[in-house]
mmCIF file of C-alpha atoms in Angstrom:
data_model
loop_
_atom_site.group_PDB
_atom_site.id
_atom_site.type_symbol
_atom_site.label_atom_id
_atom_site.label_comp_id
_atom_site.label_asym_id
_atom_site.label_seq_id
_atom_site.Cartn_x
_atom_site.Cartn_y
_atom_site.Cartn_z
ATOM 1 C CA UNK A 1 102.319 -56.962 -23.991
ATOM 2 C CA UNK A 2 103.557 -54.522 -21.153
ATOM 3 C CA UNK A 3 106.440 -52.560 -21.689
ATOM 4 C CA UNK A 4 109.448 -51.441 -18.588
ATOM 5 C CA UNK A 5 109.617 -48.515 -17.288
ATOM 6 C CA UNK A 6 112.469 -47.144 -19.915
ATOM 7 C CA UNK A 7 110.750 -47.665 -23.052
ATOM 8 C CA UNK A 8 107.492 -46.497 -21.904
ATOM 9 C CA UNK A 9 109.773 -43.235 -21.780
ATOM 10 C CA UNK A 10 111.724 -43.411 -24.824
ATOM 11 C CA UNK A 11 108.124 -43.430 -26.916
ATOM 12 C CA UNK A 12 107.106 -40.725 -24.983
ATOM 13 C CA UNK A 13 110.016 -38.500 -25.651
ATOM 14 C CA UNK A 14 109.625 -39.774 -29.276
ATOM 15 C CA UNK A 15 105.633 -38.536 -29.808
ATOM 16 C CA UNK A 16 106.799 -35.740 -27.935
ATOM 17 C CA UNK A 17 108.893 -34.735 -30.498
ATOM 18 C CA UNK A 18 106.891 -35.799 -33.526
ATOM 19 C CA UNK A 19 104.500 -33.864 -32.073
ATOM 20 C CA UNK A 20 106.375 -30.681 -32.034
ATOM 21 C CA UNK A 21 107.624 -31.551 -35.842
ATOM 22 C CA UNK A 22 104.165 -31.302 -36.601
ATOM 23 C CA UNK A 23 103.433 -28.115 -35.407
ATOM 24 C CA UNK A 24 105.954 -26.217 -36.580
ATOM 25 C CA UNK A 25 105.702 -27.301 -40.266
ATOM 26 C CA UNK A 26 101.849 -26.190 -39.833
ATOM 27 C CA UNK A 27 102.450 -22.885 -39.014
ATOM 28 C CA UNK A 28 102.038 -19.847 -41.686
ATOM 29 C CA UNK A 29 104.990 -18.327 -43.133
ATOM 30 C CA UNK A 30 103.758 -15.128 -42.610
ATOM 31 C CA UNK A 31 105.448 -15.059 -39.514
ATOM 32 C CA UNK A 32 108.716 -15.238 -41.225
ATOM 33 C CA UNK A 33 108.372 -13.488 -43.972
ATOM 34 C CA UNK A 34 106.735 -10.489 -42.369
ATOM 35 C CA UNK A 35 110.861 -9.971 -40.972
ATOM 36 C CA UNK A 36 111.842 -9.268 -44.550
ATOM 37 C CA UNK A 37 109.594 -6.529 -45.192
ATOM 38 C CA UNK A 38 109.806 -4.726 -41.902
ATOM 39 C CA UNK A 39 113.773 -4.610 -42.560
ATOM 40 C CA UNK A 40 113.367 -2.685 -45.981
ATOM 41 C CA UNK A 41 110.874 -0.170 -45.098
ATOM 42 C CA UNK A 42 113.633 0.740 -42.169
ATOM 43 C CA UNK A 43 116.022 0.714 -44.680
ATOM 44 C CA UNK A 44 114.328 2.840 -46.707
ATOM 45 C CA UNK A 45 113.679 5.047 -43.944
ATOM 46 C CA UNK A 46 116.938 5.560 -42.996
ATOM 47 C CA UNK A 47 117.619 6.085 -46.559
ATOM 48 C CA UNK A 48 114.937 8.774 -47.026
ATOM 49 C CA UNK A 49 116.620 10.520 -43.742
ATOM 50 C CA UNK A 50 119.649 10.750 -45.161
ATOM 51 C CA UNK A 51 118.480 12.625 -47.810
ATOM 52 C CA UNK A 52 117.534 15.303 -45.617
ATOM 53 C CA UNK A 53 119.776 18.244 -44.894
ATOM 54 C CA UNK A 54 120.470 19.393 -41.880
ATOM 55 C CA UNK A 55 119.538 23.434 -40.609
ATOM 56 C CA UNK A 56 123.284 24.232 -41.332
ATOM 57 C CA UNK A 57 123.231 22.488 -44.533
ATOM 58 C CA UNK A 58 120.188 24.392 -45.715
ATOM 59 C CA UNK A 59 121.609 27.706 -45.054
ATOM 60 C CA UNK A 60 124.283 27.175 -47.268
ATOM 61 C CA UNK A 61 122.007 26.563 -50.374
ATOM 62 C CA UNK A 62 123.752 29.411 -53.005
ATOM 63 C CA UNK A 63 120.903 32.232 -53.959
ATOM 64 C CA UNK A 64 121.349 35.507 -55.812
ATOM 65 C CA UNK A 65 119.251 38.427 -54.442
ATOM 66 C CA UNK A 66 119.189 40.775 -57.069
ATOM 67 C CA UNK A 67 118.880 44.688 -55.284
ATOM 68 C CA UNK A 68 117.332 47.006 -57.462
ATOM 69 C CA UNK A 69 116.489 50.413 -57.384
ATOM 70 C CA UNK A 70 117.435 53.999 -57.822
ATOM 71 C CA UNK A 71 120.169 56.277 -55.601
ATOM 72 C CA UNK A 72 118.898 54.656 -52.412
ATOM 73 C CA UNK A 73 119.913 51.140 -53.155
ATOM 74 C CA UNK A 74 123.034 52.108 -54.878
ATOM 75 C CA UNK A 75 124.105 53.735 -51.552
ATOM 76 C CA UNK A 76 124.702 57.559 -53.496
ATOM 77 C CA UNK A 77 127.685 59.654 -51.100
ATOM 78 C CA UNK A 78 128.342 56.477 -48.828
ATOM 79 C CA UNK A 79 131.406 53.924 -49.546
ATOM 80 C CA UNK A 80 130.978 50.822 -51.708
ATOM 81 C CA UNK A 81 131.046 48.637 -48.412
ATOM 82 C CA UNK A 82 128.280 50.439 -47.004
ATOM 83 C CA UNK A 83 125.182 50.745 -49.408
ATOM 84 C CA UNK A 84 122.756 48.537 -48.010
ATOM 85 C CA UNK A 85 123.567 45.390 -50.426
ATOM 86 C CA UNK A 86 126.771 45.291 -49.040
ATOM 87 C CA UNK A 87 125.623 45.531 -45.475
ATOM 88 C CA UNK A 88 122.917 43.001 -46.567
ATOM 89 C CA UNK A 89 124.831 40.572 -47.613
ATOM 90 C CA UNK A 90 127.718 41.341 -44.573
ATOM 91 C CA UNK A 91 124.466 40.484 -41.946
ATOM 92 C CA UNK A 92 123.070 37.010 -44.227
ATOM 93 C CA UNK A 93 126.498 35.929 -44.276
ATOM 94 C CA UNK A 94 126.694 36.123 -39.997
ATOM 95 C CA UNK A 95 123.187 34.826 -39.370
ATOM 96 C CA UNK A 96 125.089 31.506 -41.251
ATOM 97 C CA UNK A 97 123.792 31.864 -45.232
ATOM 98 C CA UNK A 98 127.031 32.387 -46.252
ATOM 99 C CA UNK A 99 126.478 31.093 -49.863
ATOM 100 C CA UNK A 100 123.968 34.173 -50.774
ATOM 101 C CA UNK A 101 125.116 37.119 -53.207
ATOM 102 C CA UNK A 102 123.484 40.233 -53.106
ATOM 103 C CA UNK A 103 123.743 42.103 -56.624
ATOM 104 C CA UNK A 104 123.568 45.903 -56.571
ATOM 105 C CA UNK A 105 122.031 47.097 -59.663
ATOM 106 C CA UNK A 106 121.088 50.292 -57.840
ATOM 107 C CA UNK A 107 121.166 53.481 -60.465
ATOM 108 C CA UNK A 108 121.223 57.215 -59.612
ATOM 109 C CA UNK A 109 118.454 59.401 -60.722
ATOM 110 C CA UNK A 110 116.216 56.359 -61.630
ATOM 111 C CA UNK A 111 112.851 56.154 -62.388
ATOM 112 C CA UNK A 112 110.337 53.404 -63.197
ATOM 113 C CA UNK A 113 110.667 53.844 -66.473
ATOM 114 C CA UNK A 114 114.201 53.915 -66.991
ATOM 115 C CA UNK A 115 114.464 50.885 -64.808
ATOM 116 C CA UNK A 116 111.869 49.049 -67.226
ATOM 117 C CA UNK A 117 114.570 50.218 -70.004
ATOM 118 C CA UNK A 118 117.137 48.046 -68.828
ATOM 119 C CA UNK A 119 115.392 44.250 -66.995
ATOM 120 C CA UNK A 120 115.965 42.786 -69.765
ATOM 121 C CA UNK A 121 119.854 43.536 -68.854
ATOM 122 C CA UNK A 122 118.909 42.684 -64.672
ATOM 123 C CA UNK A 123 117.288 39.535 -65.630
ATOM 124 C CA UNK A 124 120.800 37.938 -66.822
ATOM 125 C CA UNK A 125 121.596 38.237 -62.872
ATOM 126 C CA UNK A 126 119.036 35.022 -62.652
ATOM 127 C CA UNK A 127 117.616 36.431 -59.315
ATOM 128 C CA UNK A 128 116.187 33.610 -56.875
ATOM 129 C CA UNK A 129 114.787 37.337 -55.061
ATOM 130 C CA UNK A 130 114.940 40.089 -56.265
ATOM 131 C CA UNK A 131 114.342 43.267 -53.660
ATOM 132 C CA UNK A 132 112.762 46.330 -55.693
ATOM 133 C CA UNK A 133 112.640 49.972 -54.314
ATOM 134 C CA UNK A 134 111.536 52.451 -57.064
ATOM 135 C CA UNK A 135 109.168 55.404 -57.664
ATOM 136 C CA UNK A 136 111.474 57.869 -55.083
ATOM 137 C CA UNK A 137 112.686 59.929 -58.271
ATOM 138 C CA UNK A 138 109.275 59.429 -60.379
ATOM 139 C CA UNK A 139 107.591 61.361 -57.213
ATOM 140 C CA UNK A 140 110.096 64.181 -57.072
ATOM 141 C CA UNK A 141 109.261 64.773 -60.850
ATOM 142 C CA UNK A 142 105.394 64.413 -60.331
ATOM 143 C CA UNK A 143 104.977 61.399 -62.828
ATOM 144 C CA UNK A 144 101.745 60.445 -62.957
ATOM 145 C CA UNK A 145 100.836 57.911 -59.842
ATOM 146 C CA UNK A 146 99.134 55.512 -62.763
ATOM 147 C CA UNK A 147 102.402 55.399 -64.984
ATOM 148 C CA UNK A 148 104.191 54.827 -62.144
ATOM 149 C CA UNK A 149 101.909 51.777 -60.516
ATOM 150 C CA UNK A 150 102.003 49.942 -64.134
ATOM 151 C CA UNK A 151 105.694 50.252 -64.758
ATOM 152 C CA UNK A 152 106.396 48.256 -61.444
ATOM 153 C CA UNK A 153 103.657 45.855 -61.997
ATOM 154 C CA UNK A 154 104.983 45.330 -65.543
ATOM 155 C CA UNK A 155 108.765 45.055 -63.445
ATOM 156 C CA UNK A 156 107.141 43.093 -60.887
ATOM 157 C CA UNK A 157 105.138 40.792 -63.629
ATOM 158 C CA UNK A 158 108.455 40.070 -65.961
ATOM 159 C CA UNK A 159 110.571 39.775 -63.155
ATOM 160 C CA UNK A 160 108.338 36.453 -61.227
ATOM 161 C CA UNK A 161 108.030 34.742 -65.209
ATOM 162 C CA UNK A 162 111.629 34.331 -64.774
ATOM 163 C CA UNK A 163 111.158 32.632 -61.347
ATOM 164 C CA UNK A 164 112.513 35.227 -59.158
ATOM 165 C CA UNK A 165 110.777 35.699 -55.781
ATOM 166 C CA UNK A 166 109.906 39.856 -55.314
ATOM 167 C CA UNK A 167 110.500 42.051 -51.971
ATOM 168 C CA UNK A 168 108.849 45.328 -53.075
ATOM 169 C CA UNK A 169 110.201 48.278 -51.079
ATOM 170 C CA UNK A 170 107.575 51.053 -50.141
ATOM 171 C CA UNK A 171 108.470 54.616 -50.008
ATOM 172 C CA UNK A 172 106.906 57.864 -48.602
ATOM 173 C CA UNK A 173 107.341 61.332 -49.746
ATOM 174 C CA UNK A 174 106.787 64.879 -48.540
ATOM 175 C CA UNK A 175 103.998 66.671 -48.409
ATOM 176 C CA UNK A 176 104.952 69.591 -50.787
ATOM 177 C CA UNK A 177 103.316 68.011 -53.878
ATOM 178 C CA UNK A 178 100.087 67.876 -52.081
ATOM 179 C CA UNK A 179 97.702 65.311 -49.858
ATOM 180 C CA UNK A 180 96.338 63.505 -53.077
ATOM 181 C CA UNK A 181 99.170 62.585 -54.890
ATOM 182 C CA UNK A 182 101.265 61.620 -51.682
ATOM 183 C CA UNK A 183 98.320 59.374 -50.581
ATOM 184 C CA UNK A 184 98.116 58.082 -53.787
ATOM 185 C CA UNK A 185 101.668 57.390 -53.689
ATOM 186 C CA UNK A 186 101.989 55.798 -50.785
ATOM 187 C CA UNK A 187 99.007 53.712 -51.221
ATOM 188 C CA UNK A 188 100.205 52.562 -54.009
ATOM 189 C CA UNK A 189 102.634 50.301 -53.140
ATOM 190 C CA UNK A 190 100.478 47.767 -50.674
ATOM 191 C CA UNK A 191 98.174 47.699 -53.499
ATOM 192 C CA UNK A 192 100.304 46.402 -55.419
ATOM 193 C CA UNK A 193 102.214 43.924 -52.962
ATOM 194 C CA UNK A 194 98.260 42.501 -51.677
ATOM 195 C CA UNK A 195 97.795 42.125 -56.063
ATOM 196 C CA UNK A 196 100.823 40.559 -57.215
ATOM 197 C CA UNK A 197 101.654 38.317 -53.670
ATOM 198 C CA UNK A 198 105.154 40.447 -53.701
ATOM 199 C CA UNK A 199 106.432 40.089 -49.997
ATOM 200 C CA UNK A 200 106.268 43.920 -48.615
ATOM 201 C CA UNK A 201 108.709 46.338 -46.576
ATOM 202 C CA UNK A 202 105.701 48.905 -45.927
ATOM 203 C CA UNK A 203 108.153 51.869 -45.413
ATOM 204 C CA UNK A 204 111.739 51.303 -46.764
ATOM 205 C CA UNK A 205 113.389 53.986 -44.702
ATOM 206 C CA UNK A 206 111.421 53.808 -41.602
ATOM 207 C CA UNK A 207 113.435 54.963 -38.419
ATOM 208 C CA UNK A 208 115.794 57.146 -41.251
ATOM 209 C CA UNK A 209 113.557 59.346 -43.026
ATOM 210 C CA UNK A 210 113.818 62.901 -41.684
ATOM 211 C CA UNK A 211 116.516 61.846 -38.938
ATOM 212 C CA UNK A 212 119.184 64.432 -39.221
ATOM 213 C CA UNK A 213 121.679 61.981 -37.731
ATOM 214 C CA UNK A 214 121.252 59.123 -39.989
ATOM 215 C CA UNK A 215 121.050 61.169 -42.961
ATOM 216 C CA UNK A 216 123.712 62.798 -45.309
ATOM 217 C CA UNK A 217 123.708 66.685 -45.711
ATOM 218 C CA UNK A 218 120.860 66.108 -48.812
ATOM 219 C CA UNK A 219 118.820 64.662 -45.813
ATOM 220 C CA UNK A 220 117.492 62.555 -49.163
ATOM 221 C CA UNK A 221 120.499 59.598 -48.668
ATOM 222 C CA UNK A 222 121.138 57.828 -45.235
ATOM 223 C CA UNK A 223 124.379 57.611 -44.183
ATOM 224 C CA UNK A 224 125.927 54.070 -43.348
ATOM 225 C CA UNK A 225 124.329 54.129 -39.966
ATOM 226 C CA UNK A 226 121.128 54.863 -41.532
ATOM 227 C CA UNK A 227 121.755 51.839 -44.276
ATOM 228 C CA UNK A 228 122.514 49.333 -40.780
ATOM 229 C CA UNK A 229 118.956 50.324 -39.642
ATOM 230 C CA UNK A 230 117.472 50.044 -42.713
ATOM 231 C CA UNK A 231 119.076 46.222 -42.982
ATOM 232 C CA UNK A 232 118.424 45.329 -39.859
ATOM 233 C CA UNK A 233 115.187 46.233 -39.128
ATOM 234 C CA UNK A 234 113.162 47.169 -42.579
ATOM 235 C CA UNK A 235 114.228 44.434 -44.866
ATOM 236 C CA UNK A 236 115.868 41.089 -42.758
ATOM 237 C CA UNK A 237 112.033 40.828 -40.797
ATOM 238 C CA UNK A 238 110.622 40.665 -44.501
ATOM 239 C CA UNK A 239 113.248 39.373 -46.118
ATOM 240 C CA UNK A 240 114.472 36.592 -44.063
ATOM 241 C CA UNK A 241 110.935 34.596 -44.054
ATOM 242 C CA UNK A 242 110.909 34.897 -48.064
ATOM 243 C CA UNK A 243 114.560 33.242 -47.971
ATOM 244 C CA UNK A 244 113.589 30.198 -46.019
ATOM 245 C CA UNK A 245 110.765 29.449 -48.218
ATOM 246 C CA UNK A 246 112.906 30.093 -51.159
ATOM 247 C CA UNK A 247 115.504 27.337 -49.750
ATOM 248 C CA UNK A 248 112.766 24.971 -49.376
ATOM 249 C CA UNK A 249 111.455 25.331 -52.669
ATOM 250 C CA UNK A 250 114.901 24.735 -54.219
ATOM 251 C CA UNK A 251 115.096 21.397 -51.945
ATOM 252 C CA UNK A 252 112.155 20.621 -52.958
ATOM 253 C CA UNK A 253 112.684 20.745 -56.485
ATOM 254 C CA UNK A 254 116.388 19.200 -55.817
ATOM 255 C CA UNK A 255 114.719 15.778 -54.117
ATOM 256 C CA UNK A 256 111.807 15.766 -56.871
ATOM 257 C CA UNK A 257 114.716 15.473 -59.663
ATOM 258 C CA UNK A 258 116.617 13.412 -57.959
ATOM 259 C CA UNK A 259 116.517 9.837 -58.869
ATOM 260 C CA UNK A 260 117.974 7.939 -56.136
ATOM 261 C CA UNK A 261 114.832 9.557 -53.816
ATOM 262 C CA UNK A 262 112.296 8.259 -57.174
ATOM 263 C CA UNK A 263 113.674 4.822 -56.526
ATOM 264 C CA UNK A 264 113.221 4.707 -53.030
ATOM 265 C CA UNK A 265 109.565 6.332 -53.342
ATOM 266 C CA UNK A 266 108.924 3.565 -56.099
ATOM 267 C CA UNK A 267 110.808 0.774 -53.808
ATOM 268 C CA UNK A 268 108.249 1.775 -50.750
ATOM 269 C CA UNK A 269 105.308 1.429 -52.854
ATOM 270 C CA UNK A 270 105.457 -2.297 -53.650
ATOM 271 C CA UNK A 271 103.732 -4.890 -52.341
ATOM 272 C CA UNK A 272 105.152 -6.707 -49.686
#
C-alpha cells in the first residue's frame, strides 16, 4: 500500500531519531568519565601550588646563626652594634630575611681549646648555621698546628650531629713565627673545609688585615668599617648560598611532615 507524501516523512523523522538513540547508548563511557578524573588531578594541582611559598615567604623562614669565635667575632674595642654579628644580622634583615638571629658567642683571648670547653653550652643556641672563626689566638701562642686542626674538626664534627650547617672562617697570620708553621696554618683550614663539606670564607679578614684605616690602634681588631667589609664581602658571598639551601631543607622537611600534602600525594596516586 503507498503511503502520502506526509507520512512518508513522519517515519523518516522517526528512524531518524531511533537511529540516533541507538548510537548514543552504544558509545563508551570513557568519554564521560575521563571529565571526572581530569578535574581532580587539576584540583590537586592547584592544591599542591598552594602549598608552595612564595620568594618573600621563604625569606621569612626563622633561623639562628650561631657566630662563634674568639676577640674577632665578639667585635673587642668596637660598640655592641658594630661587631660583625650585629652588622650581619643589620644586612640579612635588608636583603628581606628578616626572621634570622645572629647569636654572638664571640670570647676574648680564645683558643680552640677553650672553645671546645664550652659547645656543649653553644649547642643550647640550636644553630640552623653556625659561622666558626678560631685558631687567631692558638697561633699567637704557637700551639701546635695538629692540636689546633683536631680541636675544630672535633668543633666542626659535634657541632653538624646536632644538625647545624658550618661556615668555617679562615685566618692568616704573620710571618714572625716562621714560613712552616704559617703555611701550615693557613693550609689548614681548606683542608679541613674540602674534609668535613664545611662551606669556606678562605680569608676572614681579607681587604682588613694590615689596613691601617680599617684597623684599631692594636692593628689586630678592625674597626666598624673594617667589620662592614668583612660582612659584606667575606662572609654574605659564602654565607648567603648556605642560607638558601638551609631554607629549602627546612621546607622540605615542613611539606614531608605535613599531612594535608601526604593526602594529596596519596589522592594523585590512585587509579582513575
Amino acid at each position: 500500500m503507498r503511503l502520502k507524501n506526509g507520512k512518508i516523512d513522519l517515519l523518516a523523522l522517526t528512524l531518524v531519531a531511533a537511529l540516533g538513540f541507538l548510537l548514543a547508548a552504544c558509545q563508551p563511557k570513557s568519554a564521560q568519565d575521563n571529565s571526572q578524573p581530569k578535574a581532580d588531578a587539576q584540583s590537586s594541582a592547584s592544591d599542591l601550588a598552594n602549598q608552595i611559598p612564595d620568594s618573600s615567604d621563604v625569606k621569612l623562614t626563622p633561623l639562628t646563626i650561631l657566630a662563634l669565635g674568639d676577640s674577632l667575632t665578639e667585635g673587642l674595642g668596637v660598640a655592641s652594634d658594630a661587631n660583625y654579628p650585629a652588622q650581619l644580622q643589620r644586612a640579612l634583615h635588608s636583603q628581606g630575611y628578616k626572621n634570622i638571629q645572629v647569636i654572638n658567642s664571640g670570647l676574648s683571648g680564645e683558643t680552640s681549646t677553650g672553645m671546645m670547653n664550652r659547645l656543649d653550652w653553644v649547642a643550647q643556641t640550636q644553630p640552623d648555621i653556625t659561622i666558626l672563626t678560631i685558631g687567631a689566638n692558638d697561633a699567637i701562642r704557637g700551639i701546635d698546628v695538629a692540636i689546633v686542626d683536631k680541636n675544630i674538626r672535633t668543633a666542626i664534627d659535634r657541632l653538624q650531629g646536632d644538625g647545624s650547617v658550618i661556615v668555617l672562617g679562615g685566618m692568616q697570620i704573620y710571618d714572625n713565627l716562621g714560613s712552616d708553621y704559617v703555611n701550615a696554618f693557613s693550609e689548614m683550614y681548606p683542608r679541613i673545609a674540602n674534609d668535613t663539606g664545611a662551606a669556606l670564607i678562605p680569608f676572614f679578614l681579607e681587604g682588613v688585615a694590615a689596613d691601617r684605616n680599617l684597623n684599631q690602634a692594636d692593628a689586630i681588631h678592625p674597626t666598624a668599617e673594617g667589620y662592614k667589609i668583612v660582612v659584606n664581602d667575606n662572609i654574605l658571598p659564602v654565607l648567603l648560598p648556605v642560607i638558601d639551601r638551609t631554607i629549602k631543607q627546612k621546607q622540605s622537611q615542613k611539606n614531608d611532615s605535613d599531612p594535608q600534602n601526604s593526602s594529596l600525594e596519596h589522592n594523585d596516586k590512585k587509579e582513575p
